[in-house]
mmCIF file of C-alpha atoms in Angstrom:
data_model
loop_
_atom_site.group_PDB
_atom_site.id
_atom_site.type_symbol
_atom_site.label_atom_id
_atom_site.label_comp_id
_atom_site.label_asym_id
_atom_site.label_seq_id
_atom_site.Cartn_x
_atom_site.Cartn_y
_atom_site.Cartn_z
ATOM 1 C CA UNK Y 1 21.290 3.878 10.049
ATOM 2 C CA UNK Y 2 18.937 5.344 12.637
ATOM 3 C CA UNK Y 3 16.104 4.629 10.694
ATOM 4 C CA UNK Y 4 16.844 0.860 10.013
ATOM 5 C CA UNK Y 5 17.747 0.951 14.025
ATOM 6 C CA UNK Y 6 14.539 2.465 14.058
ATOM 7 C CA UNK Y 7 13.026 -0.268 12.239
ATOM 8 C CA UNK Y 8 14.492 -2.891 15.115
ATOM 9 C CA UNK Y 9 12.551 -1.100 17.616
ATOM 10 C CA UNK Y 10 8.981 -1.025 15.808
ATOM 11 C CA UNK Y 11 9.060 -4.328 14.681
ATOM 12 C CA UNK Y 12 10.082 -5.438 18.371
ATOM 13 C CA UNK Y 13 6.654 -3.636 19.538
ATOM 14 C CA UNK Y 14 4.925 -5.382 16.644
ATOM 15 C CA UNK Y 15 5.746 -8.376 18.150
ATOM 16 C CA UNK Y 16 5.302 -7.147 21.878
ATOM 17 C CA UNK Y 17 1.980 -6.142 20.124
ATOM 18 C CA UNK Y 18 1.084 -9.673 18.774
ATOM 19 C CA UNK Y 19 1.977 -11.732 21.927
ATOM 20 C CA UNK Y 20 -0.429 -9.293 24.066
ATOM 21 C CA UNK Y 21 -3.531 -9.261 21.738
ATOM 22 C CA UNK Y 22 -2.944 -13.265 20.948
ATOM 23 C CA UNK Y 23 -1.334 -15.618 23.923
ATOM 24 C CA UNK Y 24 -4.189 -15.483 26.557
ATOM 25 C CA UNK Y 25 -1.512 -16.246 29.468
ATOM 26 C CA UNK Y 26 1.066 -13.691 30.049
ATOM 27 C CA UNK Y 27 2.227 -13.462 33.526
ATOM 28 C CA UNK Y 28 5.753 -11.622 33.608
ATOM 29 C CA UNK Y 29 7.257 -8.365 32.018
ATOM 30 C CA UNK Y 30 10.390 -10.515 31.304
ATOM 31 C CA UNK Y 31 9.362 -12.184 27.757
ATOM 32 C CA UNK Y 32 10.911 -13.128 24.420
ATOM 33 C CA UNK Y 33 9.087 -10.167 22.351
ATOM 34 C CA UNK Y 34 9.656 -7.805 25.427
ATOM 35 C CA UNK Y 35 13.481 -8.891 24.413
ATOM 36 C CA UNK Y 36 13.009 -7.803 21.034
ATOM 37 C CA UNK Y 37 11.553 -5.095 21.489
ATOM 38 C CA UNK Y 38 13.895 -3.415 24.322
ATOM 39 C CA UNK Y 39 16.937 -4.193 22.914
ATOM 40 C CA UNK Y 40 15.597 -2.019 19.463
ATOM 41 C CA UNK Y 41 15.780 0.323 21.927
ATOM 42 C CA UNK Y 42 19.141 -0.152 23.339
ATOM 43 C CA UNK Y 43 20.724 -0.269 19.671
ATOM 44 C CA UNK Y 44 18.842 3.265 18.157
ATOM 45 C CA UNK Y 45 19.221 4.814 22.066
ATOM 46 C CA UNK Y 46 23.178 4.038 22.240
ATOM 47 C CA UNK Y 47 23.255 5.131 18.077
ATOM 48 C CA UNK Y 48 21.783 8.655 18.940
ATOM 49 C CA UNK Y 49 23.881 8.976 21.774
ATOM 50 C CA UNK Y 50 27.134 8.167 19.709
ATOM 51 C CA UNK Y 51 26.306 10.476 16.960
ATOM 52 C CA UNK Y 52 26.463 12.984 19.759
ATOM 53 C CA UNK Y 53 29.333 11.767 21.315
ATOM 54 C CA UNK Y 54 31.402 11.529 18.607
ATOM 55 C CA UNK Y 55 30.630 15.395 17.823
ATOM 56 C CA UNK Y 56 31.455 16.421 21.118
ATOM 57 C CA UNK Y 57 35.217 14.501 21.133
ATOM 58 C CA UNK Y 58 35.605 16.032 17.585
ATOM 59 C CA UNK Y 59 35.266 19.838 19.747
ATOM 60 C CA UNK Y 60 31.552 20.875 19.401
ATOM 61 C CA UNK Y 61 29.689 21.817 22.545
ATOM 62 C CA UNK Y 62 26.336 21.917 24.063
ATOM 63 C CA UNK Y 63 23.232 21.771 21.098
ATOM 64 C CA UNK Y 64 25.882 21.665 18.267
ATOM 65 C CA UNK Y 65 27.435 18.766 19.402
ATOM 66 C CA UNK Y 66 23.708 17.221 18.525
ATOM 67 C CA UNK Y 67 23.033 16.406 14.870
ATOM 68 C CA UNK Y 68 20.619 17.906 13.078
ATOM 69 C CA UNK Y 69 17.038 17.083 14.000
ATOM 70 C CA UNK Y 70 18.144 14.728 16.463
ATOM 71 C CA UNK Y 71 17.694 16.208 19.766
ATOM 72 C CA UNK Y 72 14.238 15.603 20.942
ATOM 73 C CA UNK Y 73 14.707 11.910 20.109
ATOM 74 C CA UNK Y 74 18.293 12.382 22.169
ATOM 75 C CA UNK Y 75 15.892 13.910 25.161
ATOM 76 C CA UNK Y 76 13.628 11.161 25.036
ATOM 77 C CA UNK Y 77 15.943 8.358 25.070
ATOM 78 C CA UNK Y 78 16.267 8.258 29.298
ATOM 79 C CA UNK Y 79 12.463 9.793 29.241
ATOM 80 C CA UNK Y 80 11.607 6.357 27.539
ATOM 81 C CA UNK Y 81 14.266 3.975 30.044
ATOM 82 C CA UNK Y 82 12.456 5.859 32.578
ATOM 83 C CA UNK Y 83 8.940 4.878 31.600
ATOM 84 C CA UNK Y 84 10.290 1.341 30.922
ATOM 85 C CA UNK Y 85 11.701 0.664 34.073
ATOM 86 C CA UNK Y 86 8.129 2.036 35.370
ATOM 87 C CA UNK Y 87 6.033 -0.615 33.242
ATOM 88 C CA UNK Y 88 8.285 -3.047 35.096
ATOM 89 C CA UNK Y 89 7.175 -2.011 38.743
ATOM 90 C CA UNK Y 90 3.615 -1.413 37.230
ATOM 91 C CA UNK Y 91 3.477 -5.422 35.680
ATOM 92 C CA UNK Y 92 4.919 -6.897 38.724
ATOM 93 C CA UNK Y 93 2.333 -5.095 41.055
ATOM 94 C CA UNK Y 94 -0.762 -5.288 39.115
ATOM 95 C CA UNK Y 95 -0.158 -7.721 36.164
ATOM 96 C CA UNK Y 96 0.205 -8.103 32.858
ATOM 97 C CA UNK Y 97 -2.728 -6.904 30.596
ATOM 98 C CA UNK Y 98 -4.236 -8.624 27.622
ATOM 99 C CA UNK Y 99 -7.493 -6.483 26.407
ATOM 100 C CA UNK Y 100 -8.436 -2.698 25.945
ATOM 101 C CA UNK Y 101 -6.706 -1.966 29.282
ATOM 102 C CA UNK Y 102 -3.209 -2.005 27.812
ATOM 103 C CA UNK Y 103 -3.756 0.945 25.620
ATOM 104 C CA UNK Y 104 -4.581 2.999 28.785
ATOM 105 C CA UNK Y 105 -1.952 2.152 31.069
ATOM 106 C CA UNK Y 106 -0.171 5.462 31.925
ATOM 107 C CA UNK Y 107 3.644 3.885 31.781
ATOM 108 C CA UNK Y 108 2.755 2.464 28.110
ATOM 109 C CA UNK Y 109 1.389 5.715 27.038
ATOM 110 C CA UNK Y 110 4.520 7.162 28.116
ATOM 111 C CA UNK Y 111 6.806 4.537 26.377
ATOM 112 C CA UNK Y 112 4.716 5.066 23.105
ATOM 113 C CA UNK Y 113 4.965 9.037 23.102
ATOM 114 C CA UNK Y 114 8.881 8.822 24.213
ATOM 115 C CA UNK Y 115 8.980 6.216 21.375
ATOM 116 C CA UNK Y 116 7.328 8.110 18.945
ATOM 117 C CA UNK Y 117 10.109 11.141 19.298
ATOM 118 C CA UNK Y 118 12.522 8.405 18.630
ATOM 119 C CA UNK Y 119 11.529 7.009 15.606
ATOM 120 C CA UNK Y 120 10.828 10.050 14.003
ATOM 121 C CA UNK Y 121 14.483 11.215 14.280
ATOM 122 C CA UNK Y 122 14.720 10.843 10.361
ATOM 123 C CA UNK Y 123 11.810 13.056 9.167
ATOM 124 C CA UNK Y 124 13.183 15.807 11.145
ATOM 125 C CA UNK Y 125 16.896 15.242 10.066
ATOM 126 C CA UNK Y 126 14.946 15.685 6.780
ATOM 127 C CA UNK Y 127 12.954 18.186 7.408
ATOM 128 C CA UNK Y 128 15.403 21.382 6.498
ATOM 129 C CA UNK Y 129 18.212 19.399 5.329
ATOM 130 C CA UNK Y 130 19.912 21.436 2.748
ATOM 131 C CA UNK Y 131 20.592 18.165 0.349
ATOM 132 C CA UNK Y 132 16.997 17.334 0.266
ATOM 133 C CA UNK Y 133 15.305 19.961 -1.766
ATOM 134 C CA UNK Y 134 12.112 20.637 -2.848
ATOM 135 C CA UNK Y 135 11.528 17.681 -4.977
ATOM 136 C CA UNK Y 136 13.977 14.672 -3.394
ATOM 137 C CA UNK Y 137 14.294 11.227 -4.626
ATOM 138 C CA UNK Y 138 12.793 8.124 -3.163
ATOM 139 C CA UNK Y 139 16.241 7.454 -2.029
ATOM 140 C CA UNK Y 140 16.607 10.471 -0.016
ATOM 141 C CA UNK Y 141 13.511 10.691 1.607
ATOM 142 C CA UNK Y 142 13.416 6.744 2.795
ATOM 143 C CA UNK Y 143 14.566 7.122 5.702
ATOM 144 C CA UNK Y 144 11.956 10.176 6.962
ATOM 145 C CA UNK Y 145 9.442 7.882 5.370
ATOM 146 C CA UNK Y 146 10.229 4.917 7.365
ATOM 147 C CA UNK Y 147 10.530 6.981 10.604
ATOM 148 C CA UNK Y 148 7.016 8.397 9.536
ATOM 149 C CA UNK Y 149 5.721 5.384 8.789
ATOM 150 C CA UNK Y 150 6.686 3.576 11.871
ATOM 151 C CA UNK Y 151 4.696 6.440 14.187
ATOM 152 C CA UNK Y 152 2.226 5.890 12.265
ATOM 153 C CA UNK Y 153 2.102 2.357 13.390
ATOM 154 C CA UNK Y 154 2.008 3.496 16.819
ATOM 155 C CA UNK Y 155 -0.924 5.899 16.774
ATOM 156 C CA UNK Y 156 -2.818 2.911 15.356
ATOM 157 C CA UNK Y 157 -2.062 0.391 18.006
ATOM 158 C CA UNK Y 158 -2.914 2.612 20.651
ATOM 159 C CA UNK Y 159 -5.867 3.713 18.875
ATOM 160 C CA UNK Y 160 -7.042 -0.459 17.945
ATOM 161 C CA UNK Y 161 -10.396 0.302 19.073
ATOM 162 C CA UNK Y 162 -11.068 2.129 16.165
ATOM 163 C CA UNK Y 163 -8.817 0.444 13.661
ATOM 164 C CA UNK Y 164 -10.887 -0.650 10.416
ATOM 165 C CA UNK Y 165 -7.777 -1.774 9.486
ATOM 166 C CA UNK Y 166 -8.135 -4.806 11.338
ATOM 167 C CA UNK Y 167 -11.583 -5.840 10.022
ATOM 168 C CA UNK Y 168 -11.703 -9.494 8.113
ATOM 169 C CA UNK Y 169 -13.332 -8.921 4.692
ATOM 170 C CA UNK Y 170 -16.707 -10.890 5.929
ATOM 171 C CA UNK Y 171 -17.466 -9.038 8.621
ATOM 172 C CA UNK Y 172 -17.111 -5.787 6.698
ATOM 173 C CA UNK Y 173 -19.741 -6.964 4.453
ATOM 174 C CA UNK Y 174 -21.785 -8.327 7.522
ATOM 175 C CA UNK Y 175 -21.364 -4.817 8.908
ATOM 176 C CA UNK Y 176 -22.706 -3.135 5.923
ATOM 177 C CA UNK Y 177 -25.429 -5.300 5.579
ATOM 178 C CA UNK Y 178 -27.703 -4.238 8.690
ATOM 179 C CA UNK Y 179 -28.184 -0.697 10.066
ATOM 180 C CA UNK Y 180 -29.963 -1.780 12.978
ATOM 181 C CA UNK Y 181 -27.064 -3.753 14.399
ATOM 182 C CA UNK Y 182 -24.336 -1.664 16.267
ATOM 183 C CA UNK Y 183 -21.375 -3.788 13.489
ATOM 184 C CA UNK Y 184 -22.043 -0.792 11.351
ATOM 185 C CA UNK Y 185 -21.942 1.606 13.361
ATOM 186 C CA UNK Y 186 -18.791 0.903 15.037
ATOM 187 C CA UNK Y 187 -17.126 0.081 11.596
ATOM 188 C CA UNK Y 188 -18.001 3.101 10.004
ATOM 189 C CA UNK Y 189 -16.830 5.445 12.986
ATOM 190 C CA UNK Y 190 -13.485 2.987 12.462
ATOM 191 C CA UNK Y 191 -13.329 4.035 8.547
ATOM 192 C CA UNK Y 192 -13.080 7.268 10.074
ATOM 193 C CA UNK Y 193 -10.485 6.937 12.930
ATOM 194 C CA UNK Y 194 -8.250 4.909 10.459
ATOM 195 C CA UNK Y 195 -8.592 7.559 7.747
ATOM 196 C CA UNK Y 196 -7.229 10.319 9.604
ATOM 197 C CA UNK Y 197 -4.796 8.246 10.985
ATOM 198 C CA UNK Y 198 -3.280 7.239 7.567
ATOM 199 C CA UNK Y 199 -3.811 10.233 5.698
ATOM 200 C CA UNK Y 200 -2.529 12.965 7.914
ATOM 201 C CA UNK Y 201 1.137 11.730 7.589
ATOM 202 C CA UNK Y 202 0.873 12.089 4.426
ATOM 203 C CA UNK Y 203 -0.634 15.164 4.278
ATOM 204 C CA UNK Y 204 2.139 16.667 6.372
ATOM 205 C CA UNK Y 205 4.934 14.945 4.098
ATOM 206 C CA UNK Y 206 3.044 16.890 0.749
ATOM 207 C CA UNK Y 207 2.760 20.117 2.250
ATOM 208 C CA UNK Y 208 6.810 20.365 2.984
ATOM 209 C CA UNK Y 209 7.975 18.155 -0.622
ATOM 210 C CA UNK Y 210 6.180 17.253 -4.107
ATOM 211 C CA UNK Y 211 6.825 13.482 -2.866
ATOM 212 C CA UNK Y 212 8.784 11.013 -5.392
ATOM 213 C CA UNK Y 213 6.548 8.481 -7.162
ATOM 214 C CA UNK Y 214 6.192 5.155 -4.430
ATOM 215 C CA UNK Y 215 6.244 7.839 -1.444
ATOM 216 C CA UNK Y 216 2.684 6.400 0.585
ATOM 217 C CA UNK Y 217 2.953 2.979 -0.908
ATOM 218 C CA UNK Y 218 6.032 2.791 1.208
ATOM 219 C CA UNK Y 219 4.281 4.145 4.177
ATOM 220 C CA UNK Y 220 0.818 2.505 3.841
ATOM 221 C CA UNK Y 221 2.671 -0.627 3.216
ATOM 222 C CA UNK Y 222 4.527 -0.497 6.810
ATOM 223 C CA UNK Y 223 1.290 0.910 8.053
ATOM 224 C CA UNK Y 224 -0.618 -2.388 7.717
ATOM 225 C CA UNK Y 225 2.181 -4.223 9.334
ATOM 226 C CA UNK Y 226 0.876 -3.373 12.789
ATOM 227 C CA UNK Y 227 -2.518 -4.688 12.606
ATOM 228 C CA UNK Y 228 -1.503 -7.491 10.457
ATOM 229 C CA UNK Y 229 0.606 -8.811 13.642
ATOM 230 C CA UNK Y 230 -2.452 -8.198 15.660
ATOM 231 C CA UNK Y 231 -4.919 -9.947 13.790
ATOM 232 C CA UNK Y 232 -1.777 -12.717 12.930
ATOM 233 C CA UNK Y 233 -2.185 -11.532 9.101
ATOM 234 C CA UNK Y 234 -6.219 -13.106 8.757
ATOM 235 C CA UNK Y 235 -7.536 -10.564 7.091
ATOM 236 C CA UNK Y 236 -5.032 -10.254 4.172
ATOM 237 C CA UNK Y 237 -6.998 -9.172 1.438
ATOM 238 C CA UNK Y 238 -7.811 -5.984 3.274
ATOM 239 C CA UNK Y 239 -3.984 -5.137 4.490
ATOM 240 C CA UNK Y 240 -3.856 -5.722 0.517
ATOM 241 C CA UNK Y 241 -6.149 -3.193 -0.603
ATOM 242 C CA UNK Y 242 -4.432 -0.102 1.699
ATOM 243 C CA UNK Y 243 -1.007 -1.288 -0.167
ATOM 244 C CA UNK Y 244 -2.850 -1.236 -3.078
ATOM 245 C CA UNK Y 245 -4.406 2.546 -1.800
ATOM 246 C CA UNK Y 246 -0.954 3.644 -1.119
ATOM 247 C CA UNK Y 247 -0.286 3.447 -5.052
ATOM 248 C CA UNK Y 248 -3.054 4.812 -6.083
ATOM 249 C CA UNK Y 249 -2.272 7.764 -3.753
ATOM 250 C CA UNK Y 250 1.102 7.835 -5.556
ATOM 251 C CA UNK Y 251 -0.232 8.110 -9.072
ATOM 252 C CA UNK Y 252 -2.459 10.946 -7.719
ATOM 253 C CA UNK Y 253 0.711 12.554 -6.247
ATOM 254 C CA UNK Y 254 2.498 12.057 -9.911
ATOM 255 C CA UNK Y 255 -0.824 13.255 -12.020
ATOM 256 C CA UNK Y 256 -1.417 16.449 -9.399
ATOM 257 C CA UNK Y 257 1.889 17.469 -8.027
ATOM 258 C CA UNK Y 258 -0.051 19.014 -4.826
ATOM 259 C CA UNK Y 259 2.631 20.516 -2.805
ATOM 260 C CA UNK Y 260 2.464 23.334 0.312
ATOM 261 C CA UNK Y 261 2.231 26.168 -3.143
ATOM 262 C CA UNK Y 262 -0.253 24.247 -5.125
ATOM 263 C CA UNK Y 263 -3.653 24.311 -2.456
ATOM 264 C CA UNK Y 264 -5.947 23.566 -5.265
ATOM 265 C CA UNK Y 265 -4.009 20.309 -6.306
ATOM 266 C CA UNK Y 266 -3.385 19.686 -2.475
ATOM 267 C CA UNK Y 267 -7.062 19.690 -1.157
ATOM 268 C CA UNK Y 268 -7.886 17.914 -4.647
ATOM 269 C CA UNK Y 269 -5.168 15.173 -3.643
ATOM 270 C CA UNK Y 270 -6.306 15.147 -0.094
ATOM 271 C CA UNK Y 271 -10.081 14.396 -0.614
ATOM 272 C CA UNK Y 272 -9.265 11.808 -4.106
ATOM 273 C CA UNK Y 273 -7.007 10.047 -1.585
ATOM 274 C CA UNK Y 274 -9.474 9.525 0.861
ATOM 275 C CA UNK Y 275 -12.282 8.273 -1.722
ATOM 276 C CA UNK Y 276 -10.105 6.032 -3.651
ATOM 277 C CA UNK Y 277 -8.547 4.092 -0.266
ATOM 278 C CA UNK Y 278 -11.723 3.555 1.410
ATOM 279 C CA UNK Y 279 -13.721 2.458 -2.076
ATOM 280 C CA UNK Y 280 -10.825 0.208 -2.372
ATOM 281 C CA UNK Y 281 -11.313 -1.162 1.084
ATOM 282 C CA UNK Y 282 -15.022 -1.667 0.341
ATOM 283 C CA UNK Y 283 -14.901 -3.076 -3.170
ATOM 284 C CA UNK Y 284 -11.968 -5.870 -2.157
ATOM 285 C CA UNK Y 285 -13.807 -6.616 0.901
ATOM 286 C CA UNK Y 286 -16.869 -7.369 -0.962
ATOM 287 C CA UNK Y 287 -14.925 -9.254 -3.562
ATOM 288 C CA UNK Y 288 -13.469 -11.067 -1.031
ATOM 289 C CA UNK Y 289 -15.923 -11.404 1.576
ATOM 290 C CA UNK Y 290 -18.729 -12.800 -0.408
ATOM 291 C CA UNK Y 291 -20.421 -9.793 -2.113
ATOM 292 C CA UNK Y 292 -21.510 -6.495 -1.692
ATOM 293 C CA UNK Y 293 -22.977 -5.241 1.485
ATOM 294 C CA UNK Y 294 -27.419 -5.052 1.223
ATOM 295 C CA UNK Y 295 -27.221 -2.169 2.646
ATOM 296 C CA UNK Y 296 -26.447 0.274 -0.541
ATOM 297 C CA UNK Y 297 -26.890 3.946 1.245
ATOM 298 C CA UNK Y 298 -23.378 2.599 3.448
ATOM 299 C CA UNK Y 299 -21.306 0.974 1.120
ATOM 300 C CA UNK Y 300 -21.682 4.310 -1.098
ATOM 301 C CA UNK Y 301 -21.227 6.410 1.373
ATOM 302 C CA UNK Y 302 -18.699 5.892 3.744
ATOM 303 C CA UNK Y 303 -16.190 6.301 0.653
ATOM 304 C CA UNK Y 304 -17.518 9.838 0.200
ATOM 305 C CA UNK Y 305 -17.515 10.540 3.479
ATOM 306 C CA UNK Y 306 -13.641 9.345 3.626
ATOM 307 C CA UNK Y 307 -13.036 11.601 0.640
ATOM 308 C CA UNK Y 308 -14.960 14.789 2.261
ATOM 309 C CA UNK Y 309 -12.788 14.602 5.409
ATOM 310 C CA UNK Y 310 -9.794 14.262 3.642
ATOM 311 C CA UNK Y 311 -10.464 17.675 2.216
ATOM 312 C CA UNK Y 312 -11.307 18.494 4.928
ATOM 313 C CA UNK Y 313 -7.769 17.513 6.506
ATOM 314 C CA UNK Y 314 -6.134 19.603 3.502
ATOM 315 C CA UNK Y 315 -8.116 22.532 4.277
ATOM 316 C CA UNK Y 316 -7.034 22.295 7.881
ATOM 317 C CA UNK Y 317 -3.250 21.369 7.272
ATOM 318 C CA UNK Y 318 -2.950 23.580 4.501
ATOM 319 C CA UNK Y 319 -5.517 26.644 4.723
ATOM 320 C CA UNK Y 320 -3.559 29.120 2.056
ATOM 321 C CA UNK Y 321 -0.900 28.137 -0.102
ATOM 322 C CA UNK Y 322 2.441 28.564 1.226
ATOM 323 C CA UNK Y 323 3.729 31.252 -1.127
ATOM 324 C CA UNK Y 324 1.087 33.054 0.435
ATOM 325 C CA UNK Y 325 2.042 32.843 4.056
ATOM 326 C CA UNK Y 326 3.573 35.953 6.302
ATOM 327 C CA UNK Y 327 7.197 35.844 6.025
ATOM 328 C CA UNK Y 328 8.564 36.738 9.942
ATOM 329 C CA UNK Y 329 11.939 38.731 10.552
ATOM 330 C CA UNK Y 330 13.023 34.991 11.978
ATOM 331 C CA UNK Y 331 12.880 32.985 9.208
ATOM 332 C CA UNK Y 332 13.456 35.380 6.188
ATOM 333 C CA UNK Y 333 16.583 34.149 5.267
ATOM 334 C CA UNK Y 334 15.633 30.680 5.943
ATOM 335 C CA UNK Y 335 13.360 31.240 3.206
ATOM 336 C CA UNK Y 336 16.077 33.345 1.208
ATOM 337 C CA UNK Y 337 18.199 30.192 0.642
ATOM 338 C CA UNK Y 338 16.531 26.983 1.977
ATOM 339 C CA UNK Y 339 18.861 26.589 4.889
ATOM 340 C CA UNK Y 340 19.274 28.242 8.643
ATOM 341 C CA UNK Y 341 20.397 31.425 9.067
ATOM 342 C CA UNK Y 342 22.454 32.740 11.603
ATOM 343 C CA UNK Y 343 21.098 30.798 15.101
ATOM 344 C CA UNK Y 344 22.312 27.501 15.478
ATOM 345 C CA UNK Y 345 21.926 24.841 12.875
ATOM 346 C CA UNK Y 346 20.264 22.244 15.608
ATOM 347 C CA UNK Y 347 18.251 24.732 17.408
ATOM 348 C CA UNK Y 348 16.797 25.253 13.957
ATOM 349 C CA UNK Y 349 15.781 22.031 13.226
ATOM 350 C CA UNK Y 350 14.165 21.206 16.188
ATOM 351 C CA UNK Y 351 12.212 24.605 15.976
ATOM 352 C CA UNK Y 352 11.320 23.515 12.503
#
């Protein structure tokens, strides 16, 4: 339930998202899509607080009457009314904005990070639940997925600048097709931004489970969702081929179970990942866009390059296999049995 909530709210900012980037003429903070998009909050803000509520009628006190994983998303629910009720004051003084100035207004940075602790209430329920095991189903990870998936959405919009995601196939090969014109530069610092962008969530979800077959499709398919309301869905065939990346990713996952005990299959996951998305992005582009970029040296390259720093990413999120890691008096019989040991079962979580 909190993660379909959770869905209400990012698909409100989607849309918050569209109307800024697309109507030219936007002259008050109270709007249709602002609607939308505050009243997600107001349904998965009131649900958390419930959940808590209910606990606390039923006799549980102070951080136990929180459910697991839930309270930093609980402490950023009036963090978040707070910076809304700011980005009112801030509109009606100085305006609405419509270009690059929107992703560095201080109240919306605050909404998105508040935001962010919200949505990912799921993946941190997840995180040490004792149901989920090692190796849980599609089922049982959906939710953490969706959460994950959504924050993902929200690093990207605030980081549009350098979002190759939003790139029409012709201009990619346009880009690709000149070094002397700053297209290609731009768009290949972009390939770079986006990679880490999309790949590190998933990264993060591999070292703590050997993720169930359709595990990044999933994600990379609510990924593209952000800049396809952005770009009002024009550059299809690209969105396609990161869908189309996310299964790849998952057959990868399937062939090299790389989980946090298995670094070799990890970093060989994390760098295959990376080549196969971006040579996907570059061969549907082409195929789409009317032919392969003239400039050879880039459209071979900036795959490789995508591959290298996703190892790169696995060597950093995952720098010796977990078996191998220091076991500390604190967690010992956390690791004895999978679940929390004697402190409190929230205070666990959230440490976690």
């Amino acid at each position: 339930m909190t993660a379909l909530l959770g869905v209400w709210f990012g698909i409100g900012l989607m849309i918050d998202a569209w109307a800024h980037t697309n109507l030219a003429e936007l002259e008050t903070f109270f709007t249709p899509w602002h609607a939308v998009f505050y009243s997600g909050f107001a349904v998965v803000s009131g649900w958390i607080i419930w959940q808590v509520w209910r606990n606390v009628r039923a006799g549980r006190q102070g951080p136990a009457a929180v459910p697991f994983g839930y309270l930093a998303g609980l402490l950023a629910v009036p963090a978040f009314a707070f910076f809304g009720l700011i980005d009112m004051l801030w509109h009606t003084v100085l305006g609405i904005e419509t270009s690059l100035d929107i992703l560095f207004s201080p109240s919306h940075l605050g909404l998105i990070v508040t935001m962010l602790l919200i949505i990912t209430t799921p993946l941190r329920s997840a995180w040490n639940a004792p149901d989920v095991g090692a190796q849980p189903s599609l089922g049982r990870l959906l939710p953490a997925l969706i959460g994950l998936a959504f924050a993902t959405t929200l690093v990207s919009l605030f980081l549009s600048y350098g979002d190759a995601m939003q790139y029409r196939p012709v201009r990619i090969v346009e880009a690709f097709s000149a070094v002397n014109e700053p297209g290609a530069d731009r768009l290949a610092l972009a390939m770079v931004v986006t990679n880490i962008i999309l790949l590190s969530p998933v990264l993060l979800l591999a070292r703590r489970w050997l993720l169930p077959f359709g595990s990044v499709t999933v994600m990379y398919t609510l990924a593209v969702l952000m800049p396809g309301a952005q770009t009002e869905f024009k550059n299809v065939p690209v969105l396609v081929s990161f869908v189309v990346a996310g299964l790849v990713s998952d057959l990868l996952i399937r062939w090299l179970r790389p989980t946090g005990e298995r670094r070799a299959a990890y970093w060989t996951f994390a760098g295959l990942s990376g080549l196969a998305t971006w040579s996907l992005y570059i061969g549907i582009a082409s195929a789409t866009g009317g032919g392969l970029p003239t400039v050879p040296e880039l459209w071979t390259g900036a795959p490789i390059i995508a591959g290298l720093i996703g190892l790169a990413l696995g060597a950093l999120f995952l720098p010796n296999a977990a078996g191998s890691e220091k076991t500390t008096p604190d967690t010992a019989d956390d690791t004895a049995d999978g679940t929390a040991g004697a402190a409190p079962r929230t205070v666990d979580a959230e440490r976690a």
